[in-house]
Amino acid sequence: LARVYNFGAGPSMLPEPVLERAREELLDWRGTGISMLETNHRGADFRELAQVSEAKLRRLLSIPEPYRVLFLHGPARIHYSAVPLNLLRGRTRADYADTGIWSDGAIKEGRRYCEVNVVASSRPEHYTRIPPFAQWRLDPQAAYLHITPNETIGGVEFHDWPDTGEVPLVGDFSSTILSRPVDVERFGLIYSGAQKNMGIAGLSVVIVREDLLGAADPRTPSMLDYAHQVAERSLAATAPTFAWYLADLMLDWVEAQGGVAAMAERNRRKAEKLYRFIDGSNYYANPVEPASRSWMNVPFTLAEPAEDERFLAEARAAGLAGLKGHRFVGGMRASLYNAMPEAGVDALVAFMGDFMERRP
Amino acid sequence: LARVYNFGAGPSMLPEPVLERAREELLDWRGTGISMLETNHRGADFRELAQVSEAKLRRLLSIPEPYRVLFLHGPARIHYSAVPLNLLRGRTRADYADTGIWSDGAIKEGRRYCEVNVVASSRPEHYTRIPPFAQWRLDPQAAYLHITPNETIGGVEFHDWPDTGEVPLVGDFSSTILSRPVDVERFGLIYSGAQKNMGIAGLSVVIVREDLLGAADPRTPSMLDYAHQVAERSLAATAPTFAWYLADLMLDWVEAQGGVAAMAERNRRKAEKLYRFIDGSNYYANPVEPASRSWMNVPFTLAEPAEDERFLAEARAAGLAGLKGHRFVGGMRASLYNAMPEAGVDALVAFMGDFMERRP
């Protein structure tokens, strides 16, 4: 089996033990003679998985008691709509920070439901930094402040949180959940897709402070009404059983790695190794302000863009896949989610050095 | 490996060749060295799968050209909201037929968005038949008429469609898609979850006549705006890649069985065998009017309800799983979706006969 290092931005690489376990159990889950794929979401086995996986996520992220946890269908992007529908609570204005393409998507969708106040934007700087919090124009009457803690396309990441006072902070953690500890109490609501650090496409997770619930817009689709899903324990309809199961396996794996603090230590090392190489290379470049650089997604360019295609082809032949940059920014992008081993980064750095040396 | 016959109502049994193929490809899809679970939804391989699977579904159901096909995240129930949001098109009233628990759910959700006219209801008869079309009180100004072609809980199924004139007919085909041919042109919109006849939980499919699109309520979540998803070829966000892939395998399998006409022939035989046995038994009973009986879900009761638990335990020991009836109606329920082989029905009938003989 020629497994490769997959640097794709998502759906992303999964740890081999998780894949192996999924394969082993695929035809017969827990000795039931029934495949995980066929398992009833209301049966005792699945209900136990649901309970246990929530407990694992609570343990890993130290989620305090007044927060509820939902495991819902995807995509994460549906929460661009569900957040205003649930959290406006009769207010007409919400704050949004604009730090990249994903923030911008959330803002555009938010405008369907309320008056959006963009508190800060790094668009004029081509999304190469998180604007300093001191410059943010926060609205004390905002229903919430929405941020995107990590932008997969620009490769910028928050390494601290703004102080929002009484205004609930909402974060789209799709590309950063479980990659490092997070002080959940700083947030009113956290949502995330699963397909980067928590499994496969088809599942989204919501962590929400209970007192914010119960005042959803009456036209909110029931499936997106968080209070309703809390009451139904995420089972208001057939759950995305297999994606949920995969998330459970991923949570086990993160625990076995030492938890999110250990993941953070490893992720910081992986990212620093790659940034250090890029910065010292005189051939590769990353445009992001160092203090805002992402641990998860490292975009970089070659000094000779004409070499991009050869770089990608030779990298792929060397077992390094998914390096093509997003069409909005071009160049390359290496995504270093939890499942990317340090050996993958070492292999990438070695290849990049070699490619640079060998250039005509 | 002790595979069992799983009569659960969904997520339901999958054909063993489909499971085997998924297992084979789980760690390495198409020789890429990348698992299907990790595959990028915008890569060439997945885009090809997306195109090919749509073509297969079009072929199997003879979907005419002016219909668009969407492969979206689940659950199917989210279309209870998406249908009015997309199809009211400025109108204020919609027709709904009430033929069971699922219809009732669609009606309750529909009332969030419009004035619902219940054209007919079999609730007074405990949902044991489809009310005769001649008695339906259709509203010619309705934005659409919503029906549930098969009710998994009551075990009633439409075997013909009402004539709605210019009013678009909308059907929740979650438990009946691909089980028999359907004249798509009779419908304005068909939606369905995948987890019964088309794969696993996490995927829903929409088949919609193009002229009905483009007038969604401005507050429709973008992910539920069918016109937007049509424009984006179902990829307005990360797709539920694995569930879509599984659906593709299921479509191959249905084609290999001879298509939906062959499935229908087999499904009719399976259902008739079980109903004939029940009706002739003097011990088991099915309450549904014969002309409205479902080919997919056969609820039945024992003459001695006190024997229910023993029946279930002995059936499970005999390799017959998932027979417990829905909590709303009690008793038993045998779901006979496409993947249930005739041998499964034979085994069930044999067990039921034996159980009846052996009773104290």
XYZ file of C-alpha atoms in Angstrom:
720
model
C 0.000 0.000 0.000
C 1.531 3.304 -1.103
C -0.047 5.751 1.319
C 0.905 9.339 0.621
C 1.230 12.467 2.716
C -1.917 14.354 1.837
C -1.528 18.101 2.383
C -5.025 18.868 1.058
C -7.023 21.531 2.890
C -9.976 19.268 3.490
C -11.427 16.732 3.453
C -8.022 15.948 4.811
C -5.671 13.202 5.830
C -6.798 10.798 8.539
C -4.540 8.850 10.899
C -3.838 5.370 9.618
C -4.983 3.658 12.857
C -8.365 5.368 12.448
C -8.670 4.209 8.850
C -7.617 0.678 9.788
C -10.138 0.517 12.599
C -12.913 1.805 10.338
C -12.035 -0.827 7.784
C -11.992 -3.601 10.358
C -15.406 -2.649 11.676
C -16.959 -1.810 8.359
C -18.773 -5.107 7.848
C -19.498 -5.931 11.441
C -19.697 -3.317 14.157
C -19.321 -4.532 17.732
C -20.008 -8.105 16.738
C -23.587 -7.316 15.806
C -23.336 -8.782 12.309
C -24.461 -5.325 11.152
C -22.149 -2.874 9.437
C -21.473 0.490 11.044
C -22.907 1.872 7.800
C -26.203 0.140 8.484
C -26.453 0.864 12.183
C -29.681 2.352 13.443
C -29.234 5.783 14.967
C -31.810 5.023 17.661
C -30.396 1.657 18.676
C -28.645 1.131 22.006
C -25.204 0.785 20.430
C -25.379 4.046 18.549
C -26.922 5.909 21.447
C -24.007 4.813 23.568
C -21.561 6.002 20.923
C -23.361 9.347 20.850
C -23.101 9.778 24.584
C -19.511 8.627 24.825
C -18.300 10.774 21.933
C -19.819 13.861 23.513
C -18.095 13.005 26.789
C -14.772 12.619 24.967
C -15.129 15.978 23.224
C -16.063 17.616 26.528
C -12.993 16.098 28.174
C -10.606 17.023 25.356
C -11.754 20.638 25.126
C -12.645 21.046 28.826
C -16.131 22.160 27.826
C -17.841 23.647 30.883
C -21.222 22.410 32.050
C -23.460 25.247 30.796
C -22.444 24.477 27.235
C -24.426 22.060 25.081
C -22.784 19.956 22.355
C -24.488 19.047 19.086
C -23.419 16.579 16.415
C -25.292 17.624 13.278
C -25.229 17.011 9.564
C -22.897 19.164 7.507
C -21.814 21.318 5.926
C -20.261 23.713 8.476
C -21.287 26.497 6.153
C -24.938 25.976 6.993
C -24.124 27.540 10.349
C -23.426 30.798 8.515
C -27.229 30.902 8.376
C -28.027 28.999 11.564
C -25.965 31.338 13.743
C -27.968 34.492 12.930
C -31.239 32.529 12.907
C -30.524 31.267 16.430
C -28.506 34.048 18.015
C -30.013 37.314 16.819
C -32.698 36.871 19.483
C -34.698 39.816 18.245
C -31.696 42.075 17.703
C -31.038 43.579 14.297
C -27.259 43.943 14.260
C -24.292 41.612 14.489
C -20.521 42.164 14.395
C -18.248 40.271 12.016
C -14.476 40.346 11.603
C -13.289 40.013 8.022
C -10.002 38.114 7.988
C -10.306 36.017 4.838
C -12.461 34.284 2.274
C -14.370 32.279 4.883
C -15.111 35.322 7.048
C -16.333 37.036 3.929
C -18.669 34.134 3.183
C -20.073 34.324 6.714
C -20.578 38.080 6.323
C -22.422 37.737 3.015
C -24.704 35.112 4.481
C -25.184 37.130 7.685
C -26.493 40.039 5.612
C -29.503 37.891 4.672
C -30.609 38.063 8.278
C -29.339 41.266 9.853
C -27.358 44.445 9.576
C -23.736 43.351 9.568
C -21.120 45.582 11.164
C -17.660 44.659 9.907
C -15.541 45.432 12.960
C -12.233 45.073 11.133
C -11.024 43.872 7.758
C -7.650 42.828 6.441
C -8.935 42.659 2.907
C -6.935 45.780 1.885
C -3.813 43.848 2.965
C -4.929 40.800 0.958
C -5.852 38.989 4.144
C -2.265 38.629 5.333
C -2.869 39.392 8.992
C -5.398 39.545 11.814
C -6.059 43.261 12.345
C -4.954 44.336 15.872
C -7.857 44.068 18.325
C -7.280 47.641 19.498
C -8.503 48.842 16.110
C -11.705 46.795 16.071
C -14.896 48.856 16.091
C -17.101 46.714 18.308
C -20.808 47.436 18.660
C -21.978 46.894 22.255
C -25.506 46.288 20.921
C -24.423 43.552 18.522
C -26.207 40.211 18.946
C -22.798 38.518 18.651
C -19.344 38.903 17.150
C -18.427 36.321 14.515
C -14.807 35.408 13.839
C -13.043 32.732 11.799
C -10.193 31.601 14.052
C -8.306 30.060 11.139
C -8.552 30.931 7.456
C -7.545 27.955 5.320
C -7.046 29.970 2.135
C -5.055 32.950 3.374
C -3.291 30.920 6.049
C -3.942 33.365 8.882
C -4.917 32.347 12.386
C -5.957 34.018 15.605
C -3.508 33.270 18.407
C -5.564 35.221 20.928
C -9.200 36.345 21.241
C -10.718 39.799 21.303
C -12.452 40.898 24.474
C -16.119 41.308 23.588
C -17.561 42.126 26.989
C -21.169 40.972 27.139
C -21.424 40.315 23.407
C -21.194 36.565 22.705
C -18.172 35.607 20.632
C -18.927 33.087 17.858
C -16.142 31.159 16.136
C -16.039 28.992 13.016
C -13.493 26.440 14.201
C -13.825 24.220 11.132
C -10.105 24.139 10.416
C -8.705 24.461 13.900
C -10.848 22.521 16.359
C -8.835 20.015 18.406
C -5.557 21.387 17.040
C -4.819 23.227 20.304
C -6.525 24.008 23.602
C -9.268 26.617 23.472
C -10.810 28.480 26.364
C -14.401 27.630 25.506
C -15.692 30.113 28.081
C -14.454 32.954 25.916
C -17.078 31.896 23.357
C -20.839 31.958 23.220
C -20.835 29.481 20.346
C -18.276 27.396 18.498
C -19.086 25.486 15.342
C -16.968 23.283 13.155
C -17.041 20.910 10.247
C -15.471 17.542 10.985
C -13.502 16.913 7.808
C -10.207 18.437 8.865
C -9.341 17.538 12.453
C -12.361 15.528 13.479
C -13.076 13.010 10.769
C -14.908 13.180 7.481
C -17.213 15.468 5.539
C -20.860 15.192 6.522
C -20.722 16.130 10.202
C -20.672 19.479 11.956
C -20.323 20.092 15.656
C -21.799 22.975 17.646
C -20.781 23.926 21.195
C -23.133 26.557 22.554
C -23.756 28.257 25.880
C -27.194 27.194 26.949
C -28.515 30.617 27.932
C -28.200 31.794 24.320
C -30.741 29.246 23.128
C -34.505 29.220 22.954
C -35.103 32.448 21.021
C -34.537 31.270 17.460
C -36.294 33.073 14.626
C -39.704 31.367 14.173
C -38.812 30.641 10.545
C -35.665 28.728 11.451
C -35.735 25.273 9.860
C -36.296 22.891 12.792
C -33.210 20.931 11.891
C -31.157 24.118 12.384
C -32.879 25.183 15.593
C -30.164 24.493 18.126
C -32.562 24.455 21.092
C -34.671 21.826 19.338
C -31.604 19.723 18.556
C -30.405 20.058 22.168
C -33.792 18.793 23.346
C -33.554 15.880 20.905
C -29.903 15.155 21.755
C -28.934 15.797 18.095
C -31.365 13.088 16.983
C -34.258 15.208 15.717
C -33.746 13.284 12.474
C -31.572 10.419 11.284
C -28.044 11.328 12.349
C -25.004 11.153 10.055
C -24.097 7.908 11.777
C -20.898 6.980 9.983
C -19.379 10.470 10.133
C -20.248 10.617 13.831
C -18.606 7.231 14.388
C -15.488 8.425 12.541
C -15.396 11.502 14.778
C -15.553 9.199 17.771
C -12.535 7.287 16.461
C -10.719 10.584 15.896
C -11.448 11.685 19.456
C -9.942 8.421 20.711
C -6.906 9.045 18.571
C -6.420 12.595 19.857
C -6.706 11.309 23.426
C -4.132 8.623 22.667
C -1.764 11.301 21.316
C -1.916 13.075 24.659
C -4.868 15.372 24.063
C -5.067 18.819 22.533
C -2.099 20.228 24.465
C 0.124 17.559 22.922
C -1.457 18.165 19.507
C -0.755 21.888 19.871
C 2.870 21.267 20.743
C 3.273 19.033 17.716
C 1.323 21.355 15.417
C 3.412 24.349 16.499
C 6.618 22.397 15.801
C 5.393 21.240 12.372
C 4.368 24.748 11.328
C 7.523 26.416 12.664
C 9.704 23.939 10.823
C 8.009 24.727 7.523
C 7.866 28.518 8.018
C 11.530 28.567 9.076
C 12.517 26.704 5.945
C 10.415 28.963 3.711
C 11.711 32.169 5.287
C 15.327 31.039 4.990
C 15.047 29.744 1.454
C 15.223 32.812 -0.767
C 13.114 30.753 -3.174
C 9.852 30.108 -1.347
C 7.781 32.812 0.280
C 4.815 33.115 2.639
C 3.123 36.522 2.663
C 1.496 36.351 6.098
C 2.611 38.582 8.965
C 4.489 36.224 11.326
C 2.262 36.893 14.342
C -0.839 35.879 12.348
C 0.494 32.781 10.635
C -1.620 29.665 10.693
C -0.456 26.408 12.235
C -2.898 24.555 10.028
C -2.483 25.957 6.508
C 0.754 27.262 5.088
C 0.381 28.921 1.699
C 3.629 29.588 -0.139
C 4.816 30.691 -3.551
C 7.806 29.781 -5.674
C 10.100 32.548 -6.876
C 9.383 31.256 -10.388
C 5.617 30.678 -10.770
C 6.326 29.035 -14.126
C 7.720 26.116 -12.105
C 4.465 25.546 -10.189
C 3.251 22.685 -12.349
C 6.572 20.869 -12.256
C 6.739 21.355 -8.494
C 3.279 19.810 -8.064
C 3.961 16.902 -10.409
C 7.292 16.018 -8.824
C 5.885 16.403 -5.320
C 3.034 14.045 -6.185
C 5.516 11.532 -7.585
C 7.409 11.803 -4.305
C 4.253 10.932 -2.353
C 3.356 14.517 -1.367
C -0.227 15.177 -2.467
C -2.718 18.031 -2.309
C -0.200 20.883 -2.391
C -1.880 22.996 -5.058
C -2.851 26.373 -3.626
C -6.416 27.623 -3.599
C -7.489 29.207 -6.873
C -8.032 32.555 -5.111
C -4.381 32.937 -4.137
C -2.467 30.548 -6.407
C 0.894 29.002 -5.568
C 1.062 26.175 -3.071
C -0.539 25.358 0.242
C 0.485 22.756 2.783
C -2.228 21.871 5.262
C -0.830 20.453 8.475
C -3.868 19.220 10.374
C -3.579 16.916 13.362
C -3.228 13.773 11.260
C -0.215 15.050 9.325
C 2.798 13.463 11.018
C 6.003 15.401 11.575
C 7.625 12.982 9.133
C 5.303 14.403 6.466
C 6.589 17.912 7.095
C 10.174 16.632 7.085
C 9.526 14.943 3.744
C 7.998 18.130 2.347
C 10.878 20.313 3.528
C 13.405 17.844 2.093
C 11.571 17.810 -1.223
C 11.334 21.604 -1.333
C 15.067 21.911 -0.655
C 15.871 19.359 -3.299
C 13.547 20.978 -5.862
C 15.162 24.351 -5.234
C 18.675 22.916 -5.647
C 17.814 21.075 -8.834
C 16.162 24.003 -10.611
C 17.690 24.773 -14.011
C -18.631 -13.474 9.671
C -22.208 -13.834 10.890
C -24.058 -11.294 8.758
C -27.685 -10.976 9.683
C -30.849 -10.012 7.846
C -31.437 -6.485 9.073
C -35.107 -5.498 8.820
C -34.505 -2.084 10.393
C -36.385 0.874 8.919
C -33.263 2.872 8.277
C -30.364 3.346 8.206
C -30.924 0.003 6.599
C -29.273 -3.067 5.216
C -26.782 -2.619 2.387
C -25.921 -5.218 -0.265
C -22.841 -7.196 0.683
C -21.030 -6.448 -2.621
C -21.393 -2.741 -1.874
C -19.997 -3.166 1.628
C -17.133 -5.303 0.346
C -16.231 -2.778 -2.308
C -16.309 0.085 0.198
C -14.039 -1.888 2.474
C -11.602 -2.678 -0.327
C -11.353 0.946 -1.364
C -11.395 2.414 2.105
C -7.640 2.920 2.458
C -6.827 3.604 -1.167
C -9.372 4.928 -3.624
C -8.570 4.476 -7.311
C -4.907 3.753 -6.597
C -4.344 7.308 -5.376
C -2.857 6.264 -2.034
C -5.612 8.411 -0.523
C -8.619 6.980 1.251
C -12.081 7.646 -0.116
C -12.680 9.205 3.313
C -9.932 11.748 2.695
C -10.734 12.537 -0.924
C -11.056 16.174 -1.860
C -14.503 17.088 -3.116
C -13.047 19.448 -5.706
C -10.457 17.027 -7.092
C -10.781 15.513 -10.547
C -11.604 12.033 -9.210
C -14.460 13.188 -7.055
C -15.824 15.538 -9.690
C -15.956 12.611 -12.066
C -17.782 10.522 -9.478
C -20.256 13.373 -9.007
C -20.968 13.594 -12.699
C -21.179 9.865 -13.251
C -23.442 9.244 -10.274
C -25.884 11.872 -11.487
C -25.878 10.234 -14.921
C -26.597 6.846 -13.329
C -29.503 8.201 -11.298
C -30.900 9.933 -14.383
C -30.670 6.684 -16.324
C -32.202 4.541 -13.590
C -35.161 6.863 -12.991
C -35.433 8.145 -16.594
C -35.188 11.702 -15.297
C -36.132 14.072 -18.121
C -33.813 16.895 -19.171
C -35.609 19.862 -17.576
C -35.050 18.347 -14.148
C -31.966 19.168 -12.088
C -30.453 16.686 -9.654
C -28.806 17.667 -6.379
C -26.736 15.576 -3.994
C -26.845 17.419 -0.664
C -26.083 16.832 2.968
C -28.799 15.231 5.055
C -31.108 14.837 6.751
C -34.031 14.464 4.335
C -36.134 16.193 6.949
C -34.391 19.490 6.282
C -36.343 19.548 3.025
C -39.517 19.875 5.081
C -38.255 23.454 5.448
C -36.379 23.812 2.167
C -39.435 22.888 0.078
C -41.610 25.797 1.270
C -38.612 28.159 1.324
C -37.891 27.351 -2.331
C -41.293 26.580 -3.797
C -43.750 29.016 -2.239
C -42.525 31.613 -4.757
C -44.496 34.392 -3.165
C -47.636 32.333 -2.628
C -49.086 31.944 0.831
C -50.770 28.557 0.681
C -49.650 24.981 0.089
C -51.500 21.657 0.005
C -50.390 18.669 2.083
C -51.777 15.147 2.267
C -51.693 13.590 5.744
C -51.094 9.863 5.418
C -48.845 9.159 8.388
C -46.314 10.342 10.924
C -43.926 11.640 8.266
C -46.609 13.584 6.414
C -47.595 15.053 9.738
C -44.019 16.168 10.374
C -43.895 17.846 6.962
C -47.194 19.593 7.689
C -46.043 20.904 11.064
C -42.846 22.260 9.526
C -44.735 23.669 6.533
C -46.885 25.728 8.911
C -43.768 27.704 9.868
C -43.752 29.109 6.361
C -47.258 29.165 4.968
C -50.923 28.426 5.392
C -51.194 24.658 5.101
C -54.281 23.119 3.550
C -54.601 19.466 4.519
C -56.247 18.018 1.420
C -56.971 14.647 3.000
C -56.089 12.813 6.182
C -56.238 9.190 7.199
C -55.407 10.030 10.785
C -58.975 9.162 11.927
C -58.341 5.664 10.506
C -55.005 5.477 12.326
C -53.178 5.975 9.059
C -54.173 2.616 7.630
C -54.871 3.766 4.091
C -54.271 6.408 1.445
C -57.542 8.375 1.257
C -59.132 8.014 -2.213
C -58.018 10.832 -4.490
C -61.620 11.651 -5.404
C -62.106 12.926 -1.843
C -59.051 15.194 -1.786
C -59.845 18.908 -1.441
C -57.174 20.391 -3.686
C -56.569 24.138 -3.773
C -55.852 25.333 -7.333
C -53.945 28.306 -5.856
C -51.641 26.140 -3.757
C -47.916 26.662 -4.357
C -47.533 22.876 -4.395
C -49.035 19.648 -3.069
C -46.800 17.673 -0.727
C -47.194 13.930 -0.346
C -45.224 11.158 1.355
C -45.303 8.295 -1.148
C -44.363 5.749 1.501
C -44.873 5.959 5.244
C -42.339 3.806 7.069
C -44.200 3.782 10.371
C -47.759 3.066 9.268
C -46.640 0.940 6.338
C -48.865 2.626 3.751
C -47.767 3.492 0.249
C -49.146 5.320 -2.750
C -49.470 3.012 -5.743
C -50.709 5.829 -7.975
C -50.478 9.650 -7.952
C -53.176 12.292 -7.639
C -53.768 14.551 -10.609
C -52.792 18.044 -9.473
C -53.233 19.973 -12.690
C -50.889 22.936 -12.737
C -49.980 22.622 -9.061
C -46.519 21.031 -8.706
C -46.569 17.701 -6.892
C -43.797 17.284 -4.305
C -42.887 13.879 -2.926
C -40.731 12.757 0.004
C -39.330 9.586 -1.533
C -36.956 8.852 1.347
C -38.155 5.315 1.833
C -39.154 4.410 -1.697
C -36.710 5.942 -4.172
C -35.217 3.343 -6.531
C -37.585 0.662 -5.260
C -39.748 0.896 -8.397
C -40.074 3.044 -11.509
C -41.526 6.493 -10.988
C -42.881 8.823 -13.629
C -40.758 11.811 -12.636
C -42.757 14.098 -14.912
C -45.720 13.755 -12.583
C -43.666 15.615 -9.971
C -42.362 19.137 -9.626
C -39.920 18.025 -6.968
C -38.767 14.753 -5.456
C -36.520 14.575 -2.428
C -35.090 11.629 -0.564
C -32.667 10.629 2.129
C -30.127 8.040 1.033
C -30.053 5.726 4.018
C -32.721 3.277 2.908
C -32.390 2.448 -0.784
C -29.490 4.647 -1.805
C -26.731 4.212 0.721
C -26.058 5.685 4.117
C -27.237 8.478 6.376
C -25.759 11.879 5.585
C -26.893 12.378 2.011
C -30.137 13.657 0.532
C -31.051 13.858 -3.120
C -33.332 16.411 -4.769
C -34.798 16.105 -8.269
C -36.478 19.327 -9.276
C -38.046 20.791 -12.401
C -35.881 23.719 -13.342
C -38.667 26.230 -13.958
C -39.661 26.044 -10.285
C -36.314 27.424 -9.157
C -34.947 30.912 -8.765
C -37.627 32.419 -6.549
C -36.546 31.189 -3.133
C -37.444 33.220 -0.057
C -34.603 35.734 0.452
C -34.047 34.371 3.943
C -33.425 30.828 2.706
C -30.076 29.555 4.004
C -27.824 29.495 0.917
C -27.033 25.843 1.461
C -30.773 25.097 1.122
C -31.332 27.350 -1.889
C -31.811 24.804 -4.644
C -31.080 27.268 -7.457
C -27.785 28.164 -5.794
C -26.871 24.512 -5.375
C -27.816 23.820 -9.003
C -25.493 26.628 -10.101
C -22.732 25.169 -7.928
C -23.392 21.571 -9.028
C -24.129 20.581 -5.402
C -20.671 21.800 -4.381
C -21.557 25.133 -2.785
C -19.758 23.717 0.252
C -17.783 20.588 1.070
C -19.945 17.706 -0.116
C -20.736 14.627 1.971
C -18.119 12.785 -0.062
C -18.288 9.321 1.458
C -22.082 9.140 1.509
C -22.136 10.312 -2.110
C -19.588 7.642 -3.045
C -21.698 5.000 -1.292
C -24.732 6.184 -3.257
C -22.702 5.774 -6.424
C -21.923 2.174 -5.455
C -25.612 1.589 -4.734
C -26.595 2.951 -8.128
C -24.148 0.518 -9.734
C -25.681 -2.271 -7.737
C -29.255 -1.372 -8.740
C -28.158 -1.260 -12.386
C -26.519 -4.659 -12.004
C -29.779 -6.050 -10.574
C -31.563 -5.004 -13.746
C -32.636 -1.476 -12.786
C -35.692 -0.229 -10.966
C -38.163 -2.348 -12.940
C -36.371 -5.468 -11.764
C -36.175 -4.078 -8.225
C -39.922 -3.395 -8.333
C -40.676 -6.928 -9.446
C -38.555 -8.345 -6.649
C -39.909 -5.899 -4.054
C -43.491 -6.725 -4.998
C -42.776 -10.459 -4.657
C -41.061 -10.000 -1.283
C -43.894 -7.900 0.111
C -46.651 -10.151 -1.262
C -45.011 -13.217 0.235
C -44.965 -11.640 3.688
C -48.482 -10.156 3.505
C -49.873 -13.457 2.234
C -48.315 -15.299 5.131
C -49.547 -12.733 7.678
C -53.098 -12.684 6.292
C -53.282 -16.448 6.258
C -51.775 -16.994 9.688
C -54.590 -16.280 12.162
C -51.787 -15.228 14.497
C -50.132 -12.254 12.838
C -52.023 -9.224 11.557
C -51.373 -6.167 9.421
C -53.972 -3.385 9.781
C -53.424 -1.636 6.448
C -56.062 -1.650 3.709
C -54.653 -4.021 1.058
C -54.655 -1.443 -1.763
C -52.501 0.925 0.324
C -50.009 -1.556 1.690
C -46.338 -0.669 1.506
C -43.803 -2.768 -0.351
C -41.066 -1.316 1.818
C -42.332 -1.511 5.405
C -44.627 -4.204 6.735
C -45.855 -3.568 10.276
C -47.506 -6.517 11.974
C -48.768 -7.529 15.374
C -48.855 -10.813 17.225
C -52.172 -12.100 18.525
C -50.523 -12.199 21.946
C -48.627 -8.909 22.514
C -47.163 -10.437 25.658
C -45.070 -12.584 23.314
C -43.479 -9.565 21.579
C -40.257 -9.631 23.564
C -39.754 -13.348 23.115
C -40.451 -13.000 19.390
C -37.817 -10.287 19.052
C -35.208 -12.130 21.100
C -35.673 -15.403 19.242
C -35.701 -13.655 15.876
C -32.439 -11.896 16.719
C -30.912 -15.205 17.760
C -32.018 -16.606 14.405
C -30.203 -13.789 12.567
C -33.278 -11.634 11.948
C -32.573 -8.146 13.313
C -34.344 -4.816 13.529
C -37.896 -6.171 13.716
C -39.126 -4.092 16.639
C -42.022 -1.904 15.556
C -41.926 1.863 15.821
C -42.842 3.135 19.286
C -45.881 4.956 17.839
C -47.588 1.762 16.696
C -45.879 -1.044 18.622
C -45.698 -4.642 17.482
C -43.258 -5.575 14.745
C -42.105 -4.077 11.492
C -40.196 -5.725 8.683
C -38.542 -3.285 6.299
C -37.916 -4.802 2.899
C -35.785 -2.239 1.091
C -33.914 -3.057 -2.093
C -30.977 -4.662 -0.294
C -33.132 -7.190 1.561
C -32.826 -10.405 -0.427
C -35.789 -12.682 -1.008
C -33.963 -15.239 1.116
C -34.320 -12.804 4.015
C -38.074 -12.738 3.610
C -38.150 -16.525 3.312
C -36.150 -16.789 6.527
C -38.512 -14.376 8.278
C -41.632 -16.209 7.120
C -40.130 -19.524 8.172
C -39.264 -18.121 11.583
C -42.727 -16.595 12.025
C -44.354 -19.894 11.144
C -42.124 -21.773 13.503
C -42.681 -19.273 16.333
C -46.419 -19.538 15.898
C -46.313 -23.355 15.959
C -44.118 -23.501 19.041
C -46.182 -21.091 21.144
C -47.262 -22.518 24.470
